[in-house]
Coordinates of N, CA and C and ligand atoms in Angstrom, one line a residue:
X56 N -3.8 -15.3 14.1 CA -3.4 -14.2 13.3 C -2.6 -13.2 14.2
X57 N -1.8 -12.3 13.5 CA -1.2 -11.5 14.3 C -0.4 -10.3 13.5
X58 N -0.2 -8.9 13.7 CA 0.0 -8.2 13.3 C 1.5 -7.5 13.8
X59 N 2.9 -8.1 13.1 CA 4.0 -7.2 13.7 C 4.5 -6.3 13.1
X60 N 5.4 -5.6 13.6 CA 5.8 -4.3 12.8 C 7.8 -4.9 12.6
X61 N 7.7 -4.7 11.8 CA 9.1 -4.8 10.7 C 10.2 -4.2 10.8
X62 N 11.3 -4.1 11.9 CA 12.3 -3.2 11.9 C 13.1 -3.6 11.6
X63 N 13.5 -4.9 11.5 CA 15.2 -5.2 10.6 C 14.9 -6.0 9.3
X64 N 15.9 -5.8 8.1 CA 15.9 -6.6 7.5 C 14.8 -6.2 6.7
X65 N 13.8 -5.1 6.1 CA 12.8 -5.0 5.7 C 12.7 -5.3 4.3
X66 N 14.4 -5.5 3.6 CA 14.5 -6.0 2.0 C 13.9 -7.1 1.7
X67 N 14.1 -8.1 3.5 CA 13.6 -9.5 3.0 C 12.4 -10.0 2.1
X68 N 11.5 -9.0 2.4 CA 10.2 -9.0 1.7 C 9.7 -8.4 0.6
X69 N 10.9 -8.3 -0.1 CA 11.1 -7.6 -1.5 C 10.2 -8.1 -2.6
X70 N 10.3 -9.4 -2.3 CA 9.2 -9.9 -3.5 C 7.8 -9.7 -3.2
X71 N 7.2 -9.5 -1.9 CA 6.2 -8.7 -1.6 C 5.7 -7.2 -1.9
X72 N 6.4 -6.7 -1.6 CA 6.6 -5.2 -1.8 C 6.5 -5.0 -3.3
X73 N 7.3 -5.8 -4.1 CA 7.2 -5.7 -5.6 C 6.0 -5.7 -6.2
X74 N 5.1 -6.7 -5.4 CA 3.8 -7.0 -6.4 C 3.2 -5.7 -6.6
X75 N 3.2 -4.8 -5.1 CA 2.4 -3.7 -5.1 C 3.2 -2.5 -5.9
X76 N 4.3 -2.5 -5.9 CA 5.2 -1.0 -6.8 C 6.2 -2.2 -7.5
X77 N 6.1 -2.2 -8.5 CA 6.9 -3.1 -9.1 C 8.4 -2.5 -10.0
X78 N 8.8 -1.6 -9.5 CA 10.4 -0.5 -9.9 C 11.0 -0.8 -8.2
X79 N 12.0 -1.7 -8.3 CA 12.7 -1.6 -7.0 C 13.4 -0.3 -6.3
X80 N 13.6 0.7 -7.5 CA 14.3 1.9 -6.9 C 13.3 2.6 -6.3
X81 N 12.0 2.7 -6.9 CA 10.6 3.6 -6.2 C 10.3 3.2 -4.8
X82 N 10.9 1.7 -4.6 CA 10.5 1.3 -3.0 C 11.4 1.8 -2.3
X83 N 12.6 1.6 -2.7 CA 14.0 2.6 -1.8 C 13.6 3.6 -1.2
X84 N 12.9 4.6 -2.0 CA 12.3 6.2 -1.6 C 11.7 6.3 -0.6
X85 N 11.0 5.4 -0.2 CA 10.5 5.2 1.1 C 10.3 3.9 2.2
X86 N 11.5 2.9 2.0 CA 11.3 2.1 2.9 C 12.3 2.5 4.0
X87 N 13.2 2.8 3.9 CA 13.9 3.2 5.4 C 13.4 4.2 5.9
X88 N 12.5 5.4 5.8 CA 12.1 6.1 6.6 C 10.6 5.9 7.0
X89 N 9.8 4.4 6.0 CA 8.5 4.0 6.3 C 8.9 3.0 7.5
X90 N 7.8 2.8 8.1 CA 7.0 2.1 9.5 C 6.8 0.5 8.6
X91 N 7.0 -0.5 8.8 CA 6.9 -1.8 7.9 C 6.1 -2.6 8.9
X92 N 4.7 -3.3 8.7 CA 4.2 -4.3 9.6 C 3.8 -5.5 8.3
X93 N 3.9 -6.6 9.4 CA 3.6 -7.7 8.7 C 2.7 -8.6 9.2
X94 N 1.5 -8.9 8.3 CA 0.3 -9.9 9.0 C 0.6 -11.4 8.7
X95 N 0.8 -11.5 9.9 CA 1.4 -13.3 10.0 C 0.3 -14.4 10.7
X96 N 0.0 -15.3 9.6 CA -1.1 -15.9 10.3 C -0.3 -17.7 9.8
X97 N 0.2 -18.2 10.5 CA 1.2 -19.2 10.3 C 2.6 -18.6 9.6
X98 N 2.5 -18.1 8.2 CA 3.3 -17.8 7.9 C 2.8 -16.2 7.3
X99 N 3.9 -15.4 6.6 CA 3.7 -14.5 6.3 C 2.9 -13.7 5.1
X100 N 1.7 -13.4 5.3 CA 1.1 -13.3 4.6 C 0.6 -11.8 3.8
X101 N 1.1 -10.9 4.2 CA 0.7 -9.4 3.9 C 1.8 -8.4 4.6
X102 N 2.1 -7.6 4.1 CA 3.0 -6.6 4.8 C 2.2 -5.5 4.1
X103 N 2.4 -4.1 5.0 CA 2.4 -2.7 4.4 C 3.3 -2.0 5.4
X104 N 3.8 -0.6 4.3 CA 4.7 0.4 4.8 C 3.9 1.5 4.6
X105 N 4.0 2.3 5.9 CA 3.4 3.9 6.0 C 4.4 4.7 6.5
X106 N 3.6 5.7 5.7 CA 4.9 6.8 5.9 C 4.5 8.3 6.7
X107 N 4.9 9.3 7.3 CA 4.7 10.2 7.9 C 4.9 11.4 7.0
X108 N 3.8 12.0 6.3 CA 3.9 12.9 5.4 C 3.9 14.5 5.8
X109 N 3.7 14.4 7.2 CA 3.7 16.2 8.1 C 2.4 16.2 7.5
X110 N 2.0 17.2 8.4 CA 0.7 17.8 8.6 C -0.5 17.1 9.0
X111 N 0.0 16.1 9.5 CA -0.8 14.6 10.4 C -1.4 13.9 9.4
X112 N -0.6 13.9 8.5 CA -0.9 13.1 7.1 C -0.2 12.0 7.2
X113 N -0.9 10.5 7.3 CA -0.4 9.3 7.2 C -0.3 8.5 5.6
X114 N 0.8 8.1 5.0 CA 0.5 7.5 4.0 C 0.6 6.1 3.8
X115 N -0.2 5.5 3.1 CA 0.3 3.6 2.7 C 0.9 3.9 1.6
X116 N 2.3 3.5 1.4 CA 2.9 3.6 0.6 C 3.0 1.7 -0.3
X117 N 3.0 1.1 0.4 CA 3.0 -0.1 -0.2 C 1.8 -1.4 0.8
X118 N 1.5 -1.8 -0.2 CA 0.1 -3.1 0.8 C 0.3 -4.1 -0.2
X119 N 0.4 -5.0 0.3 CA 0.5 -6.3 -0.8 C 0.4 -7.5 0.2
X120 N -0.6 -8.9 -0.3 CA -0.9 -9.8 -0.1 C -0.4 -10.9 -0.8
X121 N 0.3 -11.7 -0.5 CA 0.9 -12.8 -0.7 C -0.1 -13.3 -1.9
X122 N -0.1 -13.4 -3.3 CA -1.2 -14.0 -4.4 C -2.1 -15.4 -3.7
X123 N -1.5 -16.2 -3.7 CA -2.5 -17.1 -2.9 C -3.5 -16.6 -2.0
X124 N -3.2 -15.6 -1.1 CA -4.0 -15.0 0.2 C -4.6 -13.9 -0.3
X125 N -4.9 -13.7 -1.6 CA -5.6 -12.1 -1.6 C -7.3 -12.6 -1.9
X126 N -7.9 -11.7 -1.6 CA -9.5 -12.1 -1.8 C -9.9 -12.7 -0.3
X127 N -9.2 -12.7 0.9 CA -9.1 -13.5 1.7 C -9.6 -12.6 3.2
X128 N -9.7 -11.0 3.0 CA -9.7 -10.2 3.9 C -8.3 -9.8 4.7
X129 N -7.5 -10.4 4.6 CA -5.9 -10.0 4.8 C -5.7 -8.8 4.6
X130 N -5.7 -7.7 3.2 CA -5.6 -6.6 3.0 C -6.4 -5.2 3.7
X131 N -7.5 -5.7 4.1 CA -8.6 -5.2 4.6 C -8.5 -5.3 6.5
X132 N -7.8 -6.1 6.7 CA -7.3 -6.1 8.4 C -6.4 -5.4 8.5
X133 N -5.4 -5.5 7.6 CA -4.2 -4.4 7.6 C -4.5 -2.8 8.0
X134 N -5.4 -2.7 6.8 CA -5.7 -1.2 7.0 C -6.4 -0.7 8.1
X135 N -7.4 -1.9 9.1 CA -8.1 -1.9 10.0 C -7.0 -1.5 11.3
X136 N -5.8 -2.1 10.7 CA -4.8 -2.7 12.0 C -4.6 -1.1 12.0
X137 N -3.8 -0.3 10.6 CA -3.4 1.1 10.8 C -4.4 2.1 10.9
X138 N -5.5 1.9 10.8 CA -6.2 3.0 11.4 C -6.6 2.8 12.9
X139 N -6.6 1.9 13.7 CA -6.9 1.4 15.0 C -5.5 1.9 15.6
X140 N -4.2 1.8 14.9 CA -2.9 2.2 15.6 C -2.7 3.3 15.4
X141 N -3.1 4.4 14.4 CA -2.4 5.8 14.3 C -4.0 6.8 14.5
X142 N -5.0 6.5 15.0 CA -6.6 7.2 15.3 C -5.6 7.9 16.5
X143 N -6.0 9.0 16.3 CA -5.3 10.1 17.6 C -3.9 10.4 16.8
X144 N -3.1 9.9 16.3 CA -1.9 10.5 16.0 C -1.9 11.5 14.5
X145 N -2.8 10.8 13.8 CA -2.9 11.4 12.4 C -4.1 11.9 12.3
X146 N -4.6 12.5 11.2 CA -5.8 12.9 11.0 C -6.4 12.7 10.1
X147 N -5.5 12.4 8.8 CA -5.8 11.6 7.6 C -4.8 10.7 7.0
X148 N -5.7 9.6 6.8 CA -4.8 8.2 6.2 C -5.2 8.5 4.5
X149 N -3.8 8.3 3.4 CA -4.0 8.7 2.3 C -3.3 7.4 1.7
X150 N -3.8 7.2 0.5 CA -2.8 6.1 -0.2 C -3.0 6.7 -2.1
X151 N -2.2 6.1 -2.5 CA -2.0 6.6 -4.2 C -1.7 5.4 -4.7
X152 N -2.5 5.5 -5.7 CA -2.7 4.0 -6.4 C -2.9 4.6 -8.2
X153 N -2.6 3.4 -8.8 CA -2.8 3.5 -10.2 C -4.4 3.4 -10.5
X154 N -4.9 3.8 -11.4 CA -6.4 4.1 -11.5 C -6.7 2.5 -12.6
X155 N -6.8 1.9 -11.2 CA -7.0 -0.1 -11.5 C -8.4 -0.5 -11.0
X156 N -8.7 -1.1 -11.6 CA -9.8 -2.1 -11.3 C -9.5 -3.1 -10.0
X157 N -8.1 -3.3 -10.2 CA -7.6 -4.2 -9.0 C -7.4 -3.0 -7.6
X158 N -7.1 -1.9 -7.5 CA -6.7 -1.7 -6.1 C -7.7 -0.8 -6.0
X159 N -8.4 0.4 -6.7 CA -9.2 1.6 -6.5 C -10.4 1.0 -5.8
X160 N -11.3 -0.1 -6.3 CA -12.3 -0.5 -5.9 C -12.3 -1.3 -3.9
X161 N -10.8 -1.7 -4.2 CA -10.5 -2.3 -2.7 C -10.5 -1.2 -1.6
X162 N -9.7 -0.2 -1.7 CA -9.8 1.1 -0.9 C -10.9 1.7 -0.6
X163 N -11.7 1.9 -1.8 CA -13.2 2.3 -1.8 C -13.9 1.7 -0.6
X164 N -13.8 0.2 -0.9 CA -14.5 -0.9 0.1 C -14.3 -0.6 1.6
X165 N -12.7 -0.4 1.7 CA -12.1 0.2 3.3 C -12.7 1.7 3.6
X166 N -13.2 2.3 2.8 CA -13.9 3.5 3.3 C -13.1 4.5 2.5
X167 N -12.4 4.4 1.8 CA -11.2 5.9 1.3 C -12.2 6.4 0.1
X168 N -12.2 7.7 0.4 CA -12.5 8.5 -0.8 C -11.8 8.8 -2.0
X169 N -11.5 9.3 -3.4 CA -11.0 9.7 -4.6 C -10.6 11.3 -3.8
X170 N -9.5 11.8 -3.8 CA -9.3 13.1 -3.1 C -8.7 14.0 -4.4
X171 N -7.5 13.7 -4.9 CA -6.8 14.0 -6.1 C -5.9 13.1 -7.2
X172 N -5.7 13.8 -7.9 CA -4.6 12.9 -8.8 C -3.5 13.4 -9.1
X173 N -2.0 12.8 -9.3 CA -1.0 13.4 -9.5 C -0.9 13.2 -11.5
X174 N -1.4 13.9 -12.3 CA -1.2 13.6 -13.6 C -0.1 13.1 -13.8
X175 N 0.2 11.7 -15.0 CA 1.5 11.1 -15.5 C 2.6 10.5 -14.5
X176 N 1.8 10.3 -13.2 CA 2.7 9.7 -12.4 C 3.9 9.3 -12.9
X177 N 3.0 8.0 -13.0 CA 3.7 6.2 -13.7 C 4.4 6.5 -14.6
X178 N 4.1 7.5 -15.9 CA 4.7 7.6 -17.1 C 6.2 8.3 -17.1
X179 N 5.8 9.3 -16.0 CA 7.3 10.0 -15.5 C 8.2 9.8 -14.7
X180 N 7.4 8.6 -14.0 CA 8.6 8.3 -12.8 C 8.9 6.4 -13.1
X181 N 8.4 6.0 -13.8 CA 8.8 4.6 -14.2 C 9.8 4.7 -15.2
X182 N 10.6 3.7 -15.2 CA 11.2 3.5 -16.4 C 10.8 2.6 -17.6
X183 N 9.2 1.9 -17.3 CA 8.8 1.1 -18.2 C 7.3 1.4 -18.1
X184 N 6.6 1.4 -19.3 CA 4.9 1.2 -19.1 C 4.5 0.0 -18.0
X185 N 3.4 0.7 -17.2 CA 2.9 -0.5 -16.3 C 1.4 -0.6 -16.6
X186 N 1.3 -2.0 -16.7 CA -0.2 -2.2 -16.9 C -1.1 -3.5 -15.9
X187 N -2.0 -3.1 -15.4 CA -2.9 -3.7 -14.6 C -4.1 -3.7 -15.4
X188 N -4.5 -5.0 -15.1 CA -5.8 -5.3 -15.7 C -6.2 -4.9 -17.0
X189 N -4.8 -5.2 -17.8 CA -5.2 -4.2 -19.3 C -5.1 -3.4 -19.7
X190 N -5.0 -2.4 -18.5 CA -4.7 -1.2 -18.9 C -3.6 0.1 -18.3
X191 N -3.0 0.8 -19.3 CA -1.5 1.2 -18.8 C -1.9 2.0 -17.8
X192 N -1.2 2.0 -16.5 CA -1.1 3.2 -15.3 C -0.7 4.6 -15.9
X193 N -1.6 5.7 -15.7 CA -1.0 7.0 -15.9 C -0.5 8.0 -14.9
X194 N -1.7 8.1 -14.7 CA -2.0 9.1 -13.5 C -1.9 8.5 -11.9
X195 N -1.3 8.9 -11.2 CA -1.5 8.2 -9.7 C -2.9 8.6 -8.9
X196 N -4.1 8.1 -8.5 CA -5.0 8.4 -7.7 C -5.1 8.6 -6.6
X197 N -4.9 9.5 -5.7 CA -5.2 9.6 -4.0 C -6.5 9.3 -3.4
X198 N -6.4 8.3 -2.9 CA -7.6 8.6 -2.0 C -7.2 8.8 -0.5
X199 N -8.5 9.3 0.4 CA -8.5 9.0 1.6 C -9.0 8.9 2.5
X200 N -9.0 8.6 3.8 CA -10.0 8.6 4.8 C -9.8 9.3 6.2
X201 N -10.5 10.0 6.8 CA -10.2 10.8 8.3 C -9.8 9.2 9.1
X202 N -8.9 9.7 10.1 CA -8.4 9.1 11.1 C -9.5 9.3 12.4
Ligands
COA409 C1 -5.2 -5.1 -2.9 C2 -4.4 -5.7 -2.2 C3 -3.9 -5.4 -1.5 C4 -6.3 -6.2 -1.4 O1 -6.1 -6.9 -0.4 P1 -6.9 -8.2 -0.1 O2 -6.4 -9.1 0.8 O3 -6.6 -9.2 -1.7 O4 -8.6 -7.9 0.0 P2 -9.5 -7.8 0.8 O5 -9.9 -9.0 1.0 O6 -9.1 -7.6 2.3 O7 -10.8 -7.1 0.3 C5 -11.5 -6.7 1.1 C6 -12.5 -5.8 0.0 O8 -12.4 -5.2 -0.8 C7 -12.7 -5.9 -1.9 N1 -12.0 -6.1 -3.0 C8 -10.7 -6.6 -2.8 N2 -10.3 -6.7 -4.4 C9 -11.2 -6.2 -5.0 C10 -11.2 -5.7 -6.3 N3 -10.4 -5.6 -7.0 N4 -12.8 -5.0 -6.9 C11 -13.3 -5.1 -6.3 N5 -13.8 -5.8 -4.8 C12 -12.3 -5.9 -4.4 C13 -13.2 -7.6 -0.9 O9 -14.2 -8.1 -2.2 C14 -13.6 -7.0 0.2 O10 -14.9 -6.8 0.0 P3 -16.2 -7.1 1.5 O11 -15.3 -6.5 2.4 O12 -17.2 -6.8 0.8 O13 -15.7 -8.3 1.4 C15 -4.1 -7.0 -2.7 O14 -5.2 -8.1 -3.4 C16 -3.1 -7.2 -3.1 O15 -2.0 -7.7 -2.5 N6 -2.5 -6.9 -4.3 C17 -1.5 -6.9 -5.3 C18 -0.6 -5.6 -4.8 C19 -1.3 -4.4 -4.8 O16 -1.8 -4.0 -6.1 N7 -1.1 -3.7 -4.2 C20 -1.9 -2.0 -4.0 C21 -1.0 -1.2 -4.5 S1 -1.7 0.3 -4.3

């Protein structure tokens, strides 16, 4: 297993990125300025994109594991890699997600704690209602951990 930086043709992984963020124009807002990594284990099984948000804050903007490889530890491996890579360069790693049973427990397992929420983020910024685990996403929940 290897984790490599994707420097060219990030859009080749758009299907994977759309698993985590289902509206392409929202992905376009961070893809070029973000640093992208791919976890390769024979094939590319997961990707993530991180951005420098200033004030020593690094944000995970997108993390997605191919459906058939979810719940096998790849997501956690990517988070651990980001922590290792950026420890010493940033103070805080943060991530924003919908208030969903499919994502919040994953981040909490990875040591993140809930920090704040942005009210109505999904209803204000997405063209259509987004449902996850049968629940409409409304607010963006931010979780953080120290690096
Ligand atoms: C969310 C996602 C990145 C998690 O990656 P993953 O590889 O499936 O998760 P892992 O196998 O690394 O899980 C790590 C730990 O979190 C736990 N976990 C993962 N998803 C969970 C869930 N929905 N509920 C409870 N625990 C969960 C695992 O059981 C594991 O616990 P352990 O360390 O005690 O064994 C992945 O499922 C995914 O790509 N989902 C679709 C895209 C998406 O929603 N991305 C996030 C956008 S905010």
